[in-house]
Each structure stands twice: as structure tokens, then as C-alpha cells.
Short mmCIF file of C-alpha atoms and ligand atoms in Angstrom, two decimals:
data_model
loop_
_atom_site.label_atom_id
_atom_site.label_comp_id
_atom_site.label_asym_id
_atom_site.label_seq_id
_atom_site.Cartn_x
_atom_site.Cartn_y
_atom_site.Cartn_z
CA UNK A 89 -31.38 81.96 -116.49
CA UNK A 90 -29.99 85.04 -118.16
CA UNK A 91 -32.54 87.17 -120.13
CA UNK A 92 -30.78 88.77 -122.96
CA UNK A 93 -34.23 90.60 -124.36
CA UNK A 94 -37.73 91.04 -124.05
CA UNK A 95 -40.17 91.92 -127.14
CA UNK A 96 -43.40 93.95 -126.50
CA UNK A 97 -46.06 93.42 -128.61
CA UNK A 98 -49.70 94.81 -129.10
CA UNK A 99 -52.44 92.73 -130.66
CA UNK A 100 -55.95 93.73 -131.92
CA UNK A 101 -58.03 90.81 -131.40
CA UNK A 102 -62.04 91.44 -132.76
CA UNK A 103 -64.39 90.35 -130.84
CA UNK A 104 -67.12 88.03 -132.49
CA UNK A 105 -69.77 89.66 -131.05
CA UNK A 106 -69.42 92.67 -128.35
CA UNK A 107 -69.35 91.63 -124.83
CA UNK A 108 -71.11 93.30 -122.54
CA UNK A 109 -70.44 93.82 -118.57
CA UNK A 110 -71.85 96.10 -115.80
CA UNK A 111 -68.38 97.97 -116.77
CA UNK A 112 -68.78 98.40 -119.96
CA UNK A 113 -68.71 96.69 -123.68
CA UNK A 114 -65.81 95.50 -125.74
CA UNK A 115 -65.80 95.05 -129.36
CA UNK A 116 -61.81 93.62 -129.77
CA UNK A 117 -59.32 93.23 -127.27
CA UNK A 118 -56.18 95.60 -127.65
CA UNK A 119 -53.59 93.17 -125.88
CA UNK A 120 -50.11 93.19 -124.64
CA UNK A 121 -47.75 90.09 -125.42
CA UNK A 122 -44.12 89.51 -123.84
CA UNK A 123 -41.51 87.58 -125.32
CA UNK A 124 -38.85 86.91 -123.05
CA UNK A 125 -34.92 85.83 -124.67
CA UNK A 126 -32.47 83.82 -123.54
CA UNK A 127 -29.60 81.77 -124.37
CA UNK A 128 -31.51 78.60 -123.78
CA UNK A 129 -35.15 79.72 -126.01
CA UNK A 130 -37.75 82.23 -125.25
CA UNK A 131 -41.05 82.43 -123.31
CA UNK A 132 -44.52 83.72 -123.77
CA UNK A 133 -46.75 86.36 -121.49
CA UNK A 134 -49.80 87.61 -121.96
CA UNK A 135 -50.95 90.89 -119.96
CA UNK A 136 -54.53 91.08 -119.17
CA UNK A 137 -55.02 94.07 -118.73
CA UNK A 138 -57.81 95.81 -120.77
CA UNK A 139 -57.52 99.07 -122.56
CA UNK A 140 -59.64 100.86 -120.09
CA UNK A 141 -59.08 100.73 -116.04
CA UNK A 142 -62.79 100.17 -115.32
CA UNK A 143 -62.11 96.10 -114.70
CA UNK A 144 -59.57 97.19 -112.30
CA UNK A 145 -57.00 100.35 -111.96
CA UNK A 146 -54.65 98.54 -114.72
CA UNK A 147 -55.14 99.40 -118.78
CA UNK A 148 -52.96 98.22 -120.86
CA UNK A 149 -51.03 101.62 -121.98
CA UNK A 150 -50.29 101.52 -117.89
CA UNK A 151 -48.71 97.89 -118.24
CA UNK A 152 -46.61 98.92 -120.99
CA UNK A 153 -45.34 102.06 -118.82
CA UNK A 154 -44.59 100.14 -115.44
CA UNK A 155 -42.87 97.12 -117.43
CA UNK A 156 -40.31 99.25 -119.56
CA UNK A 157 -39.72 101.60 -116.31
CA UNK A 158 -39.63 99.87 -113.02
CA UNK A 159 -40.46 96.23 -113.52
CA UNK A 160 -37.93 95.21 -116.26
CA UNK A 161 -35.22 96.99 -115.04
CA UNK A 162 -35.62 95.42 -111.97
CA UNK A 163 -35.15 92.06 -113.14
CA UNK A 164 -32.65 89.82 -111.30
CA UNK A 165 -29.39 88.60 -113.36
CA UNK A 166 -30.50 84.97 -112.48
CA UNK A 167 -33.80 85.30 -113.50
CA UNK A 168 -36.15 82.23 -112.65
CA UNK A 169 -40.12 83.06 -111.92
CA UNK A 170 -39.41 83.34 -108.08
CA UNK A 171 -36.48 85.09 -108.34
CA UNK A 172 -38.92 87.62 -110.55
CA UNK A 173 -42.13 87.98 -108.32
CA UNK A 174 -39.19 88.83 -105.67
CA UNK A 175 -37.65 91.53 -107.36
CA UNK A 176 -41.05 92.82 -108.27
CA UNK A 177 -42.52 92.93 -105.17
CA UNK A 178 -41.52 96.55 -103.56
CA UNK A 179 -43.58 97.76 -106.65
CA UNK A 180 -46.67 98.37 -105.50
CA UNK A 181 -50.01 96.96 -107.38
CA UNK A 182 -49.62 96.46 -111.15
CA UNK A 183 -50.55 92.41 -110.63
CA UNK A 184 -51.37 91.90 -114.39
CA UNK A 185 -48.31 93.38 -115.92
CA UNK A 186 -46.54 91.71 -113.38
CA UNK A 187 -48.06 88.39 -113.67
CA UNK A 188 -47.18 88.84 -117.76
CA UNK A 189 -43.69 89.31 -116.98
CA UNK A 190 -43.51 86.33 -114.54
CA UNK A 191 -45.88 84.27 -116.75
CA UNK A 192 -42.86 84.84 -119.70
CA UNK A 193 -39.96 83.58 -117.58
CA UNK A 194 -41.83 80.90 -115.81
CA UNK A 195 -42.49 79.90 -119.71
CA UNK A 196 -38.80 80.20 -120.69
CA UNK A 197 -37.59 78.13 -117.60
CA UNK A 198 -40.21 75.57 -118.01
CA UNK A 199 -39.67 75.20 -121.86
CA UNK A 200 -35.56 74.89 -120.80
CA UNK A 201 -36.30 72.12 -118.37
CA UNK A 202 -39.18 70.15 -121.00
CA UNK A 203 -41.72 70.64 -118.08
CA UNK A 204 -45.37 71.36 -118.57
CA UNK A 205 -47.29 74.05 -117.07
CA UNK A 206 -49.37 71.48 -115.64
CA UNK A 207 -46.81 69.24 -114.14
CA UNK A 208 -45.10 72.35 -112.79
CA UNK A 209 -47.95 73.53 -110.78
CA UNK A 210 -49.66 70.33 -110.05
CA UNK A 211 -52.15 69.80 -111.96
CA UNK A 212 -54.05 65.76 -111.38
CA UNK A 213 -56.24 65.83 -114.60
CA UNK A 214 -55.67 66.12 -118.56
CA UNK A 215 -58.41 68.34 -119.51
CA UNK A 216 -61.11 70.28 -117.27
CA UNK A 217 -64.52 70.83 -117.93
CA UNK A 218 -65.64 74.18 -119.02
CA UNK A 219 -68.14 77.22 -118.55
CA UNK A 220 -68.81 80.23 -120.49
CA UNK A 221 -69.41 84.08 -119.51
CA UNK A 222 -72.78 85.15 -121.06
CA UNK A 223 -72.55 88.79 -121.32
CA UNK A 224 -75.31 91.37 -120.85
CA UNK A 225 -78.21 91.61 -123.97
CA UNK A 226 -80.73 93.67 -125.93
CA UNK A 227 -83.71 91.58 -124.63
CA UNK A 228 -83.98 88.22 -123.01
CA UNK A 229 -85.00 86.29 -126.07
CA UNK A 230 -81.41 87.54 -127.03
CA UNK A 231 -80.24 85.76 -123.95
CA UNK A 232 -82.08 82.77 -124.23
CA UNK A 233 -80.56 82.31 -127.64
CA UNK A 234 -77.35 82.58 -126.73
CA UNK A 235 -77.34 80.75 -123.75
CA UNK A 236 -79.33 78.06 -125.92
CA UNK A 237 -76.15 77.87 -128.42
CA UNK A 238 -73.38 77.85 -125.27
CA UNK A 239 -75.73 74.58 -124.21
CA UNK A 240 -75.22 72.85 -127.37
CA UNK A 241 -72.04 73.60 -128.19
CA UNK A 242 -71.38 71.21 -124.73
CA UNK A 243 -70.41 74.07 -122.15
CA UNK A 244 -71.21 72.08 -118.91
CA UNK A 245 -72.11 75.64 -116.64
CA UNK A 246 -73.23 79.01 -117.99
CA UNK A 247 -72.59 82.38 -116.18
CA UNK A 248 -74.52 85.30 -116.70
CA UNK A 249 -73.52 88.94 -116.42
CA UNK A 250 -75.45 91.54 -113.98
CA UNK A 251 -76.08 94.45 -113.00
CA UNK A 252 -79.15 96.46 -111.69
CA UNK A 253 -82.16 96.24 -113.55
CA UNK A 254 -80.72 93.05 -115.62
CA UNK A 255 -80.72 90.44 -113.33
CA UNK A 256 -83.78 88.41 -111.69
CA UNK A 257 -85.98 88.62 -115.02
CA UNK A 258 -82.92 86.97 -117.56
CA UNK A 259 -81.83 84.82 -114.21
CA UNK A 260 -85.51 83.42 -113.95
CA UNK A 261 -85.33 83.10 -118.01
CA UNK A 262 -82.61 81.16 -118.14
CA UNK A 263 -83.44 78.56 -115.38
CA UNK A 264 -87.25 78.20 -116.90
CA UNK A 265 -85.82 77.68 -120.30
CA UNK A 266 -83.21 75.19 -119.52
CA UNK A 267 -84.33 73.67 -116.10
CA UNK A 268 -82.72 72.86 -112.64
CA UNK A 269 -79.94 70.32 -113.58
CA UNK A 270 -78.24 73.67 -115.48
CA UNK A 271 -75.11 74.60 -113.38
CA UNK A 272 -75.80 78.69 -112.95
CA UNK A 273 -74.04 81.78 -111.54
CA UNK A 274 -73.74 84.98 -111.79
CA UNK A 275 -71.80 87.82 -111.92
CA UNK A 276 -72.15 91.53 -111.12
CA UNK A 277 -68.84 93.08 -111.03
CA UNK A 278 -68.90 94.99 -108.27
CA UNK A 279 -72.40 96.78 -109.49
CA UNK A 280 -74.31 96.78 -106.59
CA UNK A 281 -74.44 98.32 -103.14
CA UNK A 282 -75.42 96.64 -99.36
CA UNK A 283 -78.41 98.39 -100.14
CA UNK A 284 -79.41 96.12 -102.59
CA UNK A 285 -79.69 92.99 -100.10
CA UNK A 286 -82.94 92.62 -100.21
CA UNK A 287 -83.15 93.02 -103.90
CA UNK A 288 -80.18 90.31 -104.10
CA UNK A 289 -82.01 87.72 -101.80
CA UNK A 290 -84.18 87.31 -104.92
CA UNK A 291 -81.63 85.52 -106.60
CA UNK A 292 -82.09 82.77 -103.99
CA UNK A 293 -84.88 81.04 -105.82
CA UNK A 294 -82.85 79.94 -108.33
CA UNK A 295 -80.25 77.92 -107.21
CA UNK A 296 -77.65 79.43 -108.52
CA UNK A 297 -73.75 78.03 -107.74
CA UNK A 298 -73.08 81.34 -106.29
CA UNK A 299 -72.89 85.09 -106.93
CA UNK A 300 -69.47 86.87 -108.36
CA UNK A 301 -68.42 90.18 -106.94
CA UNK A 302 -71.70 91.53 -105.95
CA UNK A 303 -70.39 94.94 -104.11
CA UNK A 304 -67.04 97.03 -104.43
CA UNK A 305 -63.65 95.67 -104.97
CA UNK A 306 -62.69 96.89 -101.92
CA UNK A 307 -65.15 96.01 -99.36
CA UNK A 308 -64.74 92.68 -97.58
CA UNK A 309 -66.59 93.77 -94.74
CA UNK A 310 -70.41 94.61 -96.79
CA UNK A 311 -69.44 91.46 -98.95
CA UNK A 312 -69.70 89.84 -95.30
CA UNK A 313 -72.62 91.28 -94.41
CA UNK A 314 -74.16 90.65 -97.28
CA UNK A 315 -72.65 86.72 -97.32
CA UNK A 316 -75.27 86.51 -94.15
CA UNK A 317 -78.35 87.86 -95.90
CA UNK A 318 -78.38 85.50 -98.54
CA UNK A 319 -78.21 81.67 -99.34
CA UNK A 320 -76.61 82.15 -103.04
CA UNK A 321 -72.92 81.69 -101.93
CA UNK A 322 -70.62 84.71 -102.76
CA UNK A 323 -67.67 84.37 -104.95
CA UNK A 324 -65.18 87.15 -104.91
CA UNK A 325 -62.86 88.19 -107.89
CA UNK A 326 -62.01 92.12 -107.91
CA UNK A 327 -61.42 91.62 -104.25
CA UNK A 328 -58.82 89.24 -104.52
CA UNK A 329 -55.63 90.75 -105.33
CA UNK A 330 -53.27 88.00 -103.47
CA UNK A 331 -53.44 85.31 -100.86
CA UNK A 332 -53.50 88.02 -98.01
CA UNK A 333 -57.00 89.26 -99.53
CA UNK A 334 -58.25 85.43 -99.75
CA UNK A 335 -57.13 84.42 -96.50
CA UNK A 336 -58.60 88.34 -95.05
CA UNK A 337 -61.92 87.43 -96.93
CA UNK A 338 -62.35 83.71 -95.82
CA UNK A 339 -61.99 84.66 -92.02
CA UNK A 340 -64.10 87.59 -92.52
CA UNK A 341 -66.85 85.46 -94.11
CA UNK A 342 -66.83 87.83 -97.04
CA UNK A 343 -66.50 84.57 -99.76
CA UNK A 344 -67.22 80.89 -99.52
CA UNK A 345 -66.04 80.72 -103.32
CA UNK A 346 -62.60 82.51 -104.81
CA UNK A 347 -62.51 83.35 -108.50
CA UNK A 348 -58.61 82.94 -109.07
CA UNK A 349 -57.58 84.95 -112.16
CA UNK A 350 -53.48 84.73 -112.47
CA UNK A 351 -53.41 88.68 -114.07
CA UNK A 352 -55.25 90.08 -111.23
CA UNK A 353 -53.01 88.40 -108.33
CA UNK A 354 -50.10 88.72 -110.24
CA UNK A 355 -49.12 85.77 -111.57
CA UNK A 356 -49.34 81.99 -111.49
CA UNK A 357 -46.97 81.49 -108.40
CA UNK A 358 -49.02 83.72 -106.16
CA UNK A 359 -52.34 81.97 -108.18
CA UNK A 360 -51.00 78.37 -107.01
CA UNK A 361 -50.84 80.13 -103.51
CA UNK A 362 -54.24 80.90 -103.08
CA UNK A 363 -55.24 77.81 -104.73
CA UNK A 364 -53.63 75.83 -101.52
CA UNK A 365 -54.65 78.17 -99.34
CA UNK A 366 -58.44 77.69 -99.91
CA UNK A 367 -58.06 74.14 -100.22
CA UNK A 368 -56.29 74.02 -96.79
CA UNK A 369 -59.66 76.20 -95.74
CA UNK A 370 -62.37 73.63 -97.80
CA UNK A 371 -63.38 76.70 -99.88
CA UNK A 372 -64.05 75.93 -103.72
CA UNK A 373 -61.91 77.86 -106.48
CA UNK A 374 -62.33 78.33 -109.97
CA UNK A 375 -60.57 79.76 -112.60
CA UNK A 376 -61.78 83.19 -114.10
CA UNK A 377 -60.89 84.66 -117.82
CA UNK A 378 -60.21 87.75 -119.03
CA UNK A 379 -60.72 87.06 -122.79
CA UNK A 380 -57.15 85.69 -123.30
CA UNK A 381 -55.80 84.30 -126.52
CA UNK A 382 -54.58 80.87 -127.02
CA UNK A 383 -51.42 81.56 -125.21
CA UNK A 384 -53.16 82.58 -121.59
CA UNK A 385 -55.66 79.97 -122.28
CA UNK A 386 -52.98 77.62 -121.98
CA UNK A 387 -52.01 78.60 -119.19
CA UNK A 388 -54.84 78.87 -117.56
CA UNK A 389 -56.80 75.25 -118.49
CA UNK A 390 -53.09 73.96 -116.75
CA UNK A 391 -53.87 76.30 -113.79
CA UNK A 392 -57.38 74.57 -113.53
CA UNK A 393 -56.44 71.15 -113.31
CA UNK A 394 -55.09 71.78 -110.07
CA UNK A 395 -57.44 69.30 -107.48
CA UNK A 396 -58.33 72.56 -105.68
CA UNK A 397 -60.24 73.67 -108.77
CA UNK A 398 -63.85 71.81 -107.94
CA UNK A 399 -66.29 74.37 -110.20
CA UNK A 400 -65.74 74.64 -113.67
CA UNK A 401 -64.15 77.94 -115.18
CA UNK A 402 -64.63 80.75 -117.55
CA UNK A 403 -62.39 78.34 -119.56
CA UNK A 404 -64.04 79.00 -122.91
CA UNK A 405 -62.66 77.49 -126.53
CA UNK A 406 -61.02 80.07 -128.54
CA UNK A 407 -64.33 80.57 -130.67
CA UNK A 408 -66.22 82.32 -127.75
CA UNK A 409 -64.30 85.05 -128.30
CA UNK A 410 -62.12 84.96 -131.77
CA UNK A 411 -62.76 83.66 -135.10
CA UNK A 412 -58.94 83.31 -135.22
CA UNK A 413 -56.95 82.87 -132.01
CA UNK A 414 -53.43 83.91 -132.23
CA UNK A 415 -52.71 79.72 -132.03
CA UNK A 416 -53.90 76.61 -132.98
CA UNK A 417 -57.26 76.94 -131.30
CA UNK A 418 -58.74 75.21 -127.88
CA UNK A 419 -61.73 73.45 -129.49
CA UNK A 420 -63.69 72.26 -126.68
CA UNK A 421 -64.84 68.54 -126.66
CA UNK A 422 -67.18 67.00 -124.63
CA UNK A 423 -67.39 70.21 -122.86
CA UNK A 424 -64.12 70.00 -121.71
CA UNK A 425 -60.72 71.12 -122.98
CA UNK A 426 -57.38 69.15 -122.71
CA UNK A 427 -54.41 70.36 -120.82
CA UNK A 428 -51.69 71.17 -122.98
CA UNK A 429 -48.08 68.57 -122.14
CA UNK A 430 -45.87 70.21 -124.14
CA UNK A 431 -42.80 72.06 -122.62
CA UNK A 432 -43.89 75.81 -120.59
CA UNK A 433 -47.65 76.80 -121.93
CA UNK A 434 -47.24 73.91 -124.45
CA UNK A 435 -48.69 76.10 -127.19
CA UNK A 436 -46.53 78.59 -129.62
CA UNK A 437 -48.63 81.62 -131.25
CA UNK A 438 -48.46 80.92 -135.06
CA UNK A 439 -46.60 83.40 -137.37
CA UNK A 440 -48.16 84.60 -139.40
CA UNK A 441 -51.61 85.06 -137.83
CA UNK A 442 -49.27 86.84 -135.03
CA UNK A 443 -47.96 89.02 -137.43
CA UNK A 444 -51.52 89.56 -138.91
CA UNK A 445 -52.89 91.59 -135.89
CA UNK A 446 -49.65 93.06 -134.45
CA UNK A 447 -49.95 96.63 -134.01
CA UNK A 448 -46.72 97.48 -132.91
CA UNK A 449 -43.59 96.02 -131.37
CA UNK A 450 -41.03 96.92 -129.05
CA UNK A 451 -37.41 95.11 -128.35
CA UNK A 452 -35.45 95.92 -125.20
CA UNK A 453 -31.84 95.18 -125.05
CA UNK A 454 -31.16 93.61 -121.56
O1 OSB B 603 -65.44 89.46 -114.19
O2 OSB B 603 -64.89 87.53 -114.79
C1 OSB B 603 -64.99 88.71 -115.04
C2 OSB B 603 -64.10 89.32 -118.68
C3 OSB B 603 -63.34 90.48 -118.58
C4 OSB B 603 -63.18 91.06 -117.35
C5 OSB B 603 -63.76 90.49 -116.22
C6 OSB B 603 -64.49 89.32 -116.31
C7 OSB B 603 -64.70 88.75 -117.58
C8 OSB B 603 -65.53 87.57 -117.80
C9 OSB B 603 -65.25 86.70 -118.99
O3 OSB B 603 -66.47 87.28 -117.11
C10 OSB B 603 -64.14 85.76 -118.74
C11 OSB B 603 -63.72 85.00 -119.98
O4 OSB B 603 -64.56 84.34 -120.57
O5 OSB B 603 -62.53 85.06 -120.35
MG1 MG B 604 -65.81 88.33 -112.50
#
């Protein structure tokens, strides 16, 4: 596939209410979309990257940079999504513009051939069942009410954000309020030390489904030790930048559970990798978010209908996050949301609503 052009194009995306992390809050979402030409149609990519590196070492400005200087240049003549994470690789790091550049051929070819996302990759199921990220509050009653609407609107497991000094109080909150049969986790990103152990084995009362990213990104070895000092099984996501770092942390004992999140390891080929690899090991994936629009929520509910995918995901219907989603909006029913079958992501981003919160574009000439 020959790719005559490739669009850039930031969105501002408000928020519906701010979400709050251990990292920090967002309000909106400043986000990069790729367009990627060619003879036979065009393909969609959304970069996850968030305007600030305090998720990870990418921000968005960064994306933008590494795309227009090393990573589109180097794009093959032939270009199909292997042919691209190839070419791409002797560029160090950089997984989520990477994976948006990837992501946008691997639409284009896919769309060219009428083949889903979900057939492509191998999905078994027509629509997954979904969780929600509850971010950080005010006060717990705060919590409780949120959590309280997530429950009705059907979400089938709620995670909660933590970080020190918000954590076994709204934890011990939530399960009184809504009882045992509540599917529960958390997730610190990366706010806590091996000191905290002790403090962390309190969690262990409450049954939770496990415990996301407790320690530092890079630390398999604490995450190990740590693994051993609690029963709450750990679930890494910072930490797991490709299936080296999965395989490295399921022989280390560092995670029983692997968050896969396609931006962070770089794309869907390399997230389909890990996904076999932890099945091949019995270890229990789910798929992560990072606030996408309609377009990487495609993707993604595809990407969780793989068999591998036994935990529900931070799948969420366009309405946790946007009043209006960039496409005709995941509604979620039954506390589940159907996998799109249309050619590629099976989903196109609508005009004029596109064109509503576009804050710039860019076209390069290939
Ligand atoms: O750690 O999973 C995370 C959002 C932004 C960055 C990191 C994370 C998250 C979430 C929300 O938890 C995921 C989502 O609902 O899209
Ligand atoms: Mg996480």
C-alpha cells in the first residue's frame, strides 16, 4: 500500500467532569489524530499521548515532533502495519506516537481488504463487558455518588484511583456501600514506594480483583517483592512497554495481571503479542484506556474481544468522558458494548463535530 499523505490533527475534547489521578487532573484532552492517504481510501490513528509527560515520558507536542521527523520519513514504500512497526523500530521509545501511526495504516489496509478490526486480530465475541475508571474526589460521599451512578448506568466492575492518603478509607467505602458481589480494583499509578507494603497489605480485606501499578514504572524487581507481601494480585501497566517487559515481569513474579494499553506498547500488533503471550503463561489481561475518542474506542472494544481478555476493561461509553465524542457514540448496553464489523475501526469521526474541536491541522506530502 502506497501512502500518498498523512493529515495531523489536534482536538480539544472537554472533559465532563475533571479526572483526577495520583499524576495529576485533566479538565479536556488536547489530542493528536492521523489520517493516513492512499490510492485505495484513508485510515484513522489516534495518539494517546497526553499533553503532559507525567503518565509516561510521551506528551503530545513530543508525538507530533518524532512523527513529522523520524517516524514518517521512515515509512516503507510498501507500507502495510508490519512493514511499519519494522521500519519504526531502530527508533527508540515513542510507543504511543508510534502505535498512532501503525494504528492509521493497519486502518487503511484493513478498510482496503473489508476486514474488521476484530476479525483481524481475533477477536471470539461481539461486544465485551465493561468497567469504568473512578478518579480521585473531594470527599468520599463524592465517591460514593459517583461510583453509585457508574453502578446504575450497568458498568459490570468499577476501578478506583489511588494514591497515599486516598486509598483504604474510599476502598472500604465503596465495598460497604455496594457489597462483596461488586467486581473492585484499584489503581495507583506508580504512587507508592516498597515502603509502603505494609500499608498496601491493608487493601487485602477487601477483595479487590487486583492492584494497578502500585510502585515505579521501572521497577519489576520491588513490584516482585511486593507481589509476595500481599494477596491483592498486582496488575502492571506503566511497566509494560512491550512483550519483552511482560514476559521479564511474569518470570520475575512482578504481575499475575497485565493491563494492555495499545499506545503505551506501541501499537495493536505488539498489543496482540502480549495478549498471546500471557495467555500461553495463564495470566489474565485486560484492556486499559487512556480517555480515547470514539475512534480508539473502536479499536480498543475489538482489541478486547480477544479470548485472552478474561477481566473487563476501562472500556467506558463515550459519555464517561465527552458529552460529544468525535463519532457516533459507544452507548453501553447491558453493561457491555458491541464490537464494531465494519471495515478497519468500523467507525468514521463525523464532520462536522470533527471540524468543531479541531485546533489545527497539518498535511504532509509523501
Ligand atoms: O492508568 O489506566 C490508567 C487514564 C489516563 C492515563 C492512565 C490511566 C487512565 C485511566 C482511565 O485509568 C482509562 C480510561 O477510562 O480511558
Ligand atoms: Mg493504570
Amino acid at each position: 500500500m502506497k501512502i500518498t499523505g498523512i493529515e495531523l490533527r489536534r482536538i480539544a475534547m472537554p472533559l465532563r467532569a475533571p479526572f483526577r489521578t495520583s499524576f495529576g487532573v485533566a479538565t479536556s484532552r488536547d489530542i493528536l489524530v492521523l489520517r493516513v492517504v492512499t490510492p485505495e481510501g484513508e485510515g484513522w490513528g489516534e495518539c494517546v499521548a497526553m499533553s503532559e509527560p507525567r503518565y509516561s515520558s510521551e506528551y503530545v507536542d513530543g508525538a507530533v515532533e518524532v512523527l513529522k521527523r523520524f517516524l514518517i520519513p521512515a515509512l516503507p514504500d510498501n507500507a502495510d502495519a508490519h512493514a511499519v512497526k519494522r521500519a519504526m523500530k531502530p527508533f527508540k521509545g515513542h510507543n504511543m506516537a508510534k502505535a498512532a501511526l501503525e494504528t492509521a495504516v493497519l486502518d487503511a489496509q484493513l478498510r482496503a481488504r473489508g476486514e474488521s478490526f476484530g476479525a483481524y486480530l481475533g477477536a471470539d465475541r461481539e461486544s465485551v463487558p465493561c468497567g469504568v475508571s473512578v478518579g480521585i474526589m473531594d470527599s468520599i460521599p463524592e465517591l460514593l455518588d459517583s461510583v453509585g451512578e457508574f453502578v446504575d448506568e450497568g458498568y459490570v466492575r468499577i476501578k478506583l484511583k489511588i494514591e497515599p492518603g486516598w486509598d483504604l478509607a474510599p476502598v472500604r467505602a465503596v465495598r460497604e456501600r455496594f457489597g462483596d458481589d461488586l467486581l473492585l480494583q484499584v489503581d495507583a499509578n506508580a504512587a507508592y514506594t516498597l515502603a509502603d507494603a505494609r500499608h498496601l497489605a491493608g487493601l487485602d480485606a477487601f477483595d479487590l480483583l487486583l492492584i494497578e501499578q502500585p510502585l515505579a514504572d521501572d521497577d519489576l524487581v520491588q513490584h516482585a517483592a511486593l507481589a509476595r507481601r500481599l494477596t491483592t494480585p498486582i496488575c502492571l501497566d506503566e511497566s509494560i512497554e512491550s512483550a519483552e517487559d511482560a514476559a521479564a515481569a511474569i518470570t520475575l513474579g512482578a504481575a499475575s495481571i497485565v493491563n494492555i494499553k495499545p499506545g503505551r506498547v506501541g501499537g495493536y500488533l505488539e498489543a496482540k503479542a502480549i495478549h498471546d503471550l500471557c495467555v500461553a503463561h495463564g495470566v489474565p489481561v485486560w484492556c486499559g484506556g487512556m480517555l480515547e475518542t470514539g475512534l480508539g474506542r473502536a479499536a480498543n472494544i475489538a482489541l478486547a474481544a480477544l479470548p485472552g481478555f478474561t477481566l473487563p476493561g476501562d472500556t467506558s461509553a463515550s459519555r464517561r468522558y465527552y458529552d460529544t465524542d468525535i463519532t457516533e457514540p459507544f452507548v453501553l448496553a447491558d453493561g457491555r458494548l458491541d464490537v464494531p464489523t465494519g471495515p478497519g475501526i468500523g467507525i468514521d469521526p463525523l464532520p462536522e463535530l470533527l471540524r468543531d474541536v479541531t485546533t489545527s491541522s497539518e498535511w504532509i506530502k509523501l
